[in-house]
Short mmCIF file of N, CA and C in Angstrom, two decimals:
data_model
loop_
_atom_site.label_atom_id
_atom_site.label_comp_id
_atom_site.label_asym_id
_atom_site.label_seq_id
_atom_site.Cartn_x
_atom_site.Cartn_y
_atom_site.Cartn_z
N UNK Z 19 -19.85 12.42 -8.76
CA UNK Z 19 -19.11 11.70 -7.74
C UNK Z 19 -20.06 10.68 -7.10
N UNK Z 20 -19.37 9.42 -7.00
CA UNK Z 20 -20.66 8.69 -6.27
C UNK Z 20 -20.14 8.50 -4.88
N UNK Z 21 -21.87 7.91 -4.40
CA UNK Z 21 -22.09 8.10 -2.82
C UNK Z 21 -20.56 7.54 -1.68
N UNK Z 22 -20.19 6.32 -1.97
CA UNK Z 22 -18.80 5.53 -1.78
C UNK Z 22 -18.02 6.86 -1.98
N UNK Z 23 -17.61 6.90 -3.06
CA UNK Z 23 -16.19 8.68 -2.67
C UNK Z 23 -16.54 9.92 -2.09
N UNK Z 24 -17.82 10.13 -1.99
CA UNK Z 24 -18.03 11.65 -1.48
C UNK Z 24 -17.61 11.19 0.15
N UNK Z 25 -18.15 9.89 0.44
CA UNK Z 25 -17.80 9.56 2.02
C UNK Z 25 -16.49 9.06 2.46
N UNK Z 26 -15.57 8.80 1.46
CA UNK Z 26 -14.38 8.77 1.16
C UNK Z 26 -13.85 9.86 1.66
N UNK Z 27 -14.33 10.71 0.75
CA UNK Z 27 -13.43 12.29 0.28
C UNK Z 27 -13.72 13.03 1.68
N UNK Z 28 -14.95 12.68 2.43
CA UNK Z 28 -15.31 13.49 3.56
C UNK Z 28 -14.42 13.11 4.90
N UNK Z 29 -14.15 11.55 4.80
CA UNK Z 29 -13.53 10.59 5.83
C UNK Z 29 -11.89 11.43 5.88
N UNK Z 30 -11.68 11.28 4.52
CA UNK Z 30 -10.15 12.00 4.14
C UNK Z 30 -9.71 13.08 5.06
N UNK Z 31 -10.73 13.74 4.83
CA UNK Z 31 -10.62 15.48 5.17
C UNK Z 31 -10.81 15.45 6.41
N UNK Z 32 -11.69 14.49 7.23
CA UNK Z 32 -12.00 15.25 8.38
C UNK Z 32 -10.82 14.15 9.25
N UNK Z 33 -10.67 12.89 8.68
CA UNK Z 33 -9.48 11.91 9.27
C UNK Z 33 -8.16 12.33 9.07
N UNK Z 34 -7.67 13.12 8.47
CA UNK Z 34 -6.56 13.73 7.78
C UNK Z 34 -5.61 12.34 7.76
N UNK Z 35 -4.84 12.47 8.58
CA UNK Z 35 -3.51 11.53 8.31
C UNK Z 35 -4.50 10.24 9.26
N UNK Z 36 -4.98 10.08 9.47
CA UNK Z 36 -5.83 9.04 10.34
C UNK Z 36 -6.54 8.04 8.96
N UNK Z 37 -7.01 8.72 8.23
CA UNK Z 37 -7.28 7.80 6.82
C UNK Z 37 -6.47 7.36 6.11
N UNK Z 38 -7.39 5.84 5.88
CA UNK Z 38 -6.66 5.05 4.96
C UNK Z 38 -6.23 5.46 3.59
N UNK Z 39 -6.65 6.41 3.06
CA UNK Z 39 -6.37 6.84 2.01
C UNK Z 39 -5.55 8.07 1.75
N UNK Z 40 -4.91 8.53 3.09
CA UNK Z 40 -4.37 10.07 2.99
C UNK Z 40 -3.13 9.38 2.68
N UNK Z 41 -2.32 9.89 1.94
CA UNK Z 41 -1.14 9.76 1.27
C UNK Z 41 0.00 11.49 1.71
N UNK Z 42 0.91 11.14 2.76
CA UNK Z 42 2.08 12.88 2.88
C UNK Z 42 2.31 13.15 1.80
N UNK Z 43 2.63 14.25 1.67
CA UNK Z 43 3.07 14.93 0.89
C UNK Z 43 4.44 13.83 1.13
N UNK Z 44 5.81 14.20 -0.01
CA UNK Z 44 6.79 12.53 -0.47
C UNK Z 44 6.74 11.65 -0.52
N UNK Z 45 5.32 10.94 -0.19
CA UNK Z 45 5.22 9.55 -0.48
C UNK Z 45 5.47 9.42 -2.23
N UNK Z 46 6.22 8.63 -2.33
CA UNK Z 46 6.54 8.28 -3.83
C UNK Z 46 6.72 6.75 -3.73
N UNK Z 47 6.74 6.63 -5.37
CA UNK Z 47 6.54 4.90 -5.14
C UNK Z 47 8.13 4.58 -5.08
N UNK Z 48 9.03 5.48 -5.51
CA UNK Z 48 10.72 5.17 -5.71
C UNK Z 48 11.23 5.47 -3.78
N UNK Z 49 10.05 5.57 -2.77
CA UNK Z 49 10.79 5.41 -1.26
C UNK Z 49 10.99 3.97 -1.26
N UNK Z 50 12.07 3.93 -0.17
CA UNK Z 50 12.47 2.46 0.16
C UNK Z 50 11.88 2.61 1.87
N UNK Z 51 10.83 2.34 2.13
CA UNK Z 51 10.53 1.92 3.74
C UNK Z 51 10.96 1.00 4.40
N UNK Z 52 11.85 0.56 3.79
CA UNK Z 52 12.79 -0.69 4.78
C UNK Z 52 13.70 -1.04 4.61
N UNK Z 53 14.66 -0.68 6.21
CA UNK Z 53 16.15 -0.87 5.32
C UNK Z 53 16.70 -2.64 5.18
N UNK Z 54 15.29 -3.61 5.46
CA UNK Z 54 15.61 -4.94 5.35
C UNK Z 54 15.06 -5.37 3.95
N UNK Z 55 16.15 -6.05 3.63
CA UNK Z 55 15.92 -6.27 1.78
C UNK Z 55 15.35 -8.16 1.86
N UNK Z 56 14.03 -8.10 1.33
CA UNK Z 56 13.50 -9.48 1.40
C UNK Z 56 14.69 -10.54 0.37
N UNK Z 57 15.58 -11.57 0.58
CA UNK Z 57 16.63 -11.93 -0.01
C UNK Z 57 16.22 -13.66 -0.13
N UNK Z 58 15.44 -14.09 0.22
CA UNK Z 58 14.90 -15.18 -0.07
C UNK Z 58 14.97 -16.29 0.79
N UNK Z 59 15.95 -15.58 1.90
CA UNK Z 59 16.32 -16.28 3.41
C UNK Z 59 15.56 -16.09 4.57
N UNK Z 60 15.41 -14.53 4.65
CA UNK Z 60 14.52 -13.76 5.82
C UNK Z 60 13.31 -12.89 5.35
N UNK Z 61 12.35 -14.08 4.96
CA UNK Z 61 10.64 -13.63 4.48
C UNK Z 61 10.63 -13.37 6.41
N UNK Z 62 10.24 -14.18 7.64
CA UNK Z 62 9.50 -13.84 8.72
C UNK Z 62 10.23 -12.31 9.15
N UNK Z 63 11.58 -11.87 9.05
CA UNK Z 63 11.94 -10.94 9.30
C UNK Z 63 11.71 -9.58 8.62
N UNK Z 64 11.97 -10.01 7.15
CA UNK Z 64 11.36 -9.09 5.92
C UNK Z 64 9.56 -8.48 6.45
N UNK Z 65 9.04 -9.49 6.60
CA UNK Z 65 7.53 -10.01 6.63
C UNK Z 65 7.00 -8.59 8.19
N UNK Z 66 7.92 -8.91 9.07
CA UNK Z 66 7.55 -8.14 10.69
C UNK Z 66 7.94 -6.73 10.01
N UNK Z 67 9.27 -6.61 9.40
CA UNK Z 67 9.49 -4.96 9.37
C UNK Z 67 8.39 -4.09 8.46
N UNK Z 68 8.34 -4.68 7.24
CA UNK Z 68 7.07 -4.24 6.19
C UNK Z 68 5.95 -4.27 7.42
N UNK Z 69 5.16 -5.26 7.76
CA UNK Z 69 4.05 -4.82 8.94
C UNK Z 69 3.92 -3.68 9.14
N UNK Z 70 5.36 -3.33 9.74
CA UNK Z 70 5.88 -2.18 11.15
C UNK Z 70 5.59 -1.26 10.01
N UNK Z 71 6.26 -1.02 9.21
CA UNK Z 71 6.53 -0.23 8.19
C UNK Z 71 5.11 0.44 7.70
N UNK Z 72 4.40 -0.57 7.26
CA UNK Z 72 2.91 -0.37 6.45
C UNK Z 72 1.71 0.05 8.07
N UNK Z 73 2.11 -0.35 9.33
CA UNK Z 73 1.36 0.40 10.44
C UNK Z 73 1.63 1.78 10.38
N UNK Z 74 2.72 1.85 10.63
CA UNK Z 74 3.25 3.18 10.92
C UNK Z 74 2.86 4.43 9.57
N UNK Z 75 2.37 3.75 8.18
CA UNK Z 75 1.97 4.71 7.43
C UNK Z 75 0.41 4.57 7.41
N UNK Z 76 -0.32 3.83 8.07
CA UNK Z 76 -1.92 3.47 7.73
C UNK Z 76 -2.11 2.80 6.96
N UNK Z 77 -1.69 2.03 6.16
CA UNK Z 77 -1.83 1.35 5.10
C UNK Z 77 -1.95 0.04 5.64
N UNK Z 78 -2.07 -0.74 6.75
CA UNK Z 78 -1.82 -2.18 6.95
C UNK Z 78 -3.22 -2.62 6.92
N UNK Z 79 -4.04 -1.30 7.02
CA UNK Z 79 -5.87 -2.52 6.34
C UNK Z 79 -6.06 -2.79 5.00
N UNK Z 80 -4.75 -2.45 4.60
CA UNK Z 80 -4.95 -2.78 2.90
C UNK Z 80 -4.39 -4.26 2.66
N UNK Z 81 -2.92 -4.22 3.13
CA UNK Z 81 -2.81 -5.45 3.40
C UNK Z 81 -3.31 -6.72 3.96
N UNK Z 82 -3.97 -6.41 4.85
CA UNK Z 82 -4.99 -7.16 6.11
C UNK Z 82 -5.76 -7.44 4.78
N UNK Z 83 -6.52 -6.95 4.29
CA UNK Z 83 -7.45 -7.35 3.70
C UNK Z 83 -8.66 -6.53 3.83
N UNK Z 84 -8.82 -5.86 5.35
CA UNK Z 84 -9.85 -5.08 5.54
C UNK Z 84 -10.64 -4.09 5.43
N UNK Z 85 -9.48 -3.20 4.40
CA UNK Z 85 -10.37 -2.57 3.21
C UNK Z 85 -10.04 -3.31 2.21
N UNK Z 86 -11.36 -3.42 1.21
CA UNK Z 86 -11.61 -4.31 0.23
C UNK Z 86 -11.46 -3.35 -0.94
N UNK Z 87 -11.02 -3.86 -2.15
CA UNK Z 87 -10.70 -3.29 -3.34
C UNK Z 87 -12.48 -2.89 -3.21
N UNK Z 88 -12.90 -1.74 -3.69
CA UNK Z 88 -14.01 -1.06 -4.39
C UNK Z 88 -14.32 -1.28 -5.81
N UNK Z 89 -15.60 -1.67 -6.15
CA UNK Z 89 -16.02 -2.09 -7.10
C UNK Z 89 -15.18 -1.48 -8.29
N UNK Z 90 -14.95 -2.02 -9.34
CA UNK Z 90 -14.28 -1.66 -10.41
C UNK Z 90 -15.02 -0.51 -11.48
N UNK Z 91 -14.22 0.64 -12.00
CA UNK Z 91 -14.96 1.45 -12.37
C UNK Z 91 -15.75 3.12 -11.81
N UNK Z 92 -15.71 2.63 -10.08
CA UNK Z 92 -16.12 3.68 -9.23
C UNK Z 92 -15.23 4.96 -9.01
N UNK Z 93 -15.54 5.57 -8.76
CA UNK Z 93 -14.36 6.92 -8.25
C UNK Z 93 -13.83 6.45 -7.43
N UNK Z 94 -14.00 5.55 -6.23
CA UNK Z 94 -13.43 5.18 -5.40
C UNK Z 94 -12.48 4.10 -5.43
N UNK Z 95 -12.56 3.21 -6.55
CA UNK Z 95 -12.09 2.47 -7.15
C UNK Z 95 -10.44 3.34 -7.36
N UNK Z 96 -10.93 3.93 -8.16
CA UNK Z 96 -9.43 5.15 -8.67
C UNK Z 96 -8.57 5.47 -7.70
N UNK Z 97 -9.37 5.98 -6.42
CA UNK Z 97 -8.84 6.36 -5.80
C UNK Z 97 -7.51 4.78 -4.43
N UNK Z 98 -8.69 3.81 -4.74
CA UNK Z 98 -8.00 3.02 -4.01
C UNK Z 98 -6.46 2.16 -5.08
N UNK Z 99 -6.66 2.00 -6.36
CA UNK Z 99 -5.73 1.69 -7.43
C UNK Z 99 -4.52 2.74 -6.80
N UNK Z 100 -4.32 3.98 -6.54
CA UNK Z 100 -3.39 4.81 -6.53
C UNK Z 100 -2.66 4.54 -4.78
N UNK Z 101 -3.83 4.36 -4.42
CA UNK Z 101 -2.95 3.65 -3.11
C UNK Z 101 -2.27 2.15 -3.33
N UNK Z 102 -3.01 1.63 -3.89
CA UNK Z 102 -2.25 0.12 -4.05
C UNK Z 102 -1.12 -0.07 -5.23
N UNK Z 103 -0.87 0.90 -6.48
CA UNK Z 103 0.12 1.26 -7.29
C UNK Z 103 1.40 1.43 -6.07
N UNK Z 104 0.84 2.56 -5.18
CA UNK Z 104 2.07 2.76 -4.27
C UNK Z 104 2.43 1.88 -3.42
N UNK Z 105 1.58 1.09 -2.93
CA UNK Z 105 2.10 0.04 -2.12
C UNK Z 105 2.70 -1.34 -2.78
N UNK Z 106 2.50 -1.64 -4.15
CA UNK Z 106 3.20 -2.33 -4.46
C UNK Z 106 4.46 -2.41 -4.96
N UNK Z 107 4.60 -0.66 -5.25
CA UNK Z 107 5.98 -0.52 -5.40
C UNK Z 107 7.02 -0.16 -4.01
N UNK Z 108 6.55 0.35 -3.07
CA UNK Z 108 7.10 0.29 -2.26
C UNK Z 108 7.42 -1.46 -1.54
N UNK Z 109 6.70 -2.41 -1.96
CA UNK Z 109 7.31 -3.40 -1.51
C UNK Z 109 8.14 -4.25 -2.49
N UNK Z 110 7.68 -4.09 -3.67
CA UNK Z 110 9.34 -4.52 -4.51
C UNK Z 110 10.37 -3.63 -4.50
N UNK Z 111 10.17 -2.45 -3.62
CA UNK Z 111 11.42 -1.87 -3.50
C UNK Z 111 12.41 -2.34 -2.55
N UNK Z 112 11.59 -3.20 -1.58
CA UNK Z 112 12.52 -4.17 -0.68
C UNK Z 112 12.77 -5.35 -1.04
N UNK Z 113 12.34 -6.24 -2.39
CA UNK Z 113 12.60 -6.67 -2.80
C UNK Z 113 13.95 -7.48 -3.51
N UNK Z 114 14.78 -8.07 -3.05
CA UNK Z 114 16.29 -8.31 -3.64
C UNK Z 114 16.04 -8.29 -4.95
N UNK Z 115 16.62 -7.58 -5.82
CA UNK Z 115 16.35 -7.47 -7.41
C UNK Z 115 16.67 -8.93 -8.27
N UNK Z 116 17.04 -9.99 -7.82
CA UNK Z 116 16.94 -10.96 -8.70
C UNK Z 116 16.20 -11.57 -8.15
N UNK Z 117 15.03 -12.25 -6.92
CA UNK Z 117 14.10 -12.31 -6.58
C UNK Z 117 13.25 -11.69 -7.23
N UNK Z 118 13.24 -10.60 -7.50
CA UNK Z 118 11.93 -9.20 -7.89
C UNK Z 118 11.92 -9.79 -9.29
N UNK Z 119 12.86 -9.74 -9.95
CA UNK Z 119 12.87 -10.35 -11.37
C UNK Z 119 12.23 -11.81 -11.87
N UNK Z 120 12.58 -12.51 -11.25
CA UNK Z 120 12.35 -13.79 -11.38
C UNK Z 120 10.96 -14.12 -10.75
N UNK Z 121 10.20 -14.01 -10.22
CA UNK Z 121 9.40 -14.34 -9.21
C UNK Z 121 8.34 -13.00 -8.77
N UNK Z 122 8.40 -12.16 -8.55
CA UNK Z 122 7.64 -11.27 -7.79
C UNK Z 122 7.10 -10.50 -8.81
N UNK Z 123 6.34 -10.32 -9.26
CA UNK Z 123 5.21 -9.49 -10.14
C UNK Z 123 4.16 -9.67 -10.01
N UNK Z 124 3.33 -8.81 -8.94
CA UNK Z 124 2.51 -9.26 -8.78
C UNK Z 124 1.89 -7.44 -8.81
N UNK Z 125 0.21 -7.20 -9.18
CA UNK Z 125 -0.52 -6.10 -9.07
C UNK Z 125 -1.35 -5.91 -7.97
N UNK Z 126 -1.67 -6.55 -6.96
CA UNK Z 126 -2.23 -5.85 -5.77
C UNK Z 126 -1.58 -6.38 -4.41
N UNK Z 127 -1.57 -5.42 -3.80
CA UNK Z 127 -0.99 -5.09 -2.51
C UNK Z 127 -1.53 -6.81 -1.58
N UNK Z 128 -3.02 -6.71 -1.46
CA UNK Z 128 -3.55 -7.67 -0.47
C UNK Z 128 -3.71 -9.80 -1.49
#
């Protein structure tokens, strides 16, 4: 395990739901966290609820930018891919599906 995840793994445990990386038990990537569907009219409205949405689970320093993807290859690396797998599906899940189709494919969260 390297030095980056053991302080990870320690942050986890002793931050419980306070870390950026603790994931509840049902988080799945098939939740819909917003009942506002981005439709190609209301991005600033879409844009505030996701915020709200991604505060309220810890996840908005991923978005922010302020945790930084971890070097590629690291354990910690792994561990941050599985958070950002979920966060990108949870936001094409608000996605209007012919928007999502046409346009939105994208692989990281920030």
């Amino acid at each position: 395990m390297d030095d980056a995840l053991a302080v990870t793994v320690a942050s986890i445990k002793n931050d419980g739901i306070l870390s950026d990386y603790y994931l509840p038990p049902g988080a799945d990537p098939g939740n819909i966290i917003s009942t506002v569907t981005l439709n190609g009219n209301n991005y600033e409205r879409w844009a505030k609820v996701m915020r709200n949405a991604f505060h309220a689970k810890n996840k908005l320093n991923f978005i922010d930018g302020i945790l930084q993807r971890p070097s590629p290859g690291t354990d910690l690396y792994k561990l941050w891919g599985i958070i950002n797998s979920m966060m990108v599906a949870w936001i094409l899940n608000t996605i209007d599906p012919e928007l999502r189709s046409s346009r939105f494919m994208f692989q990281y969260c920030l």
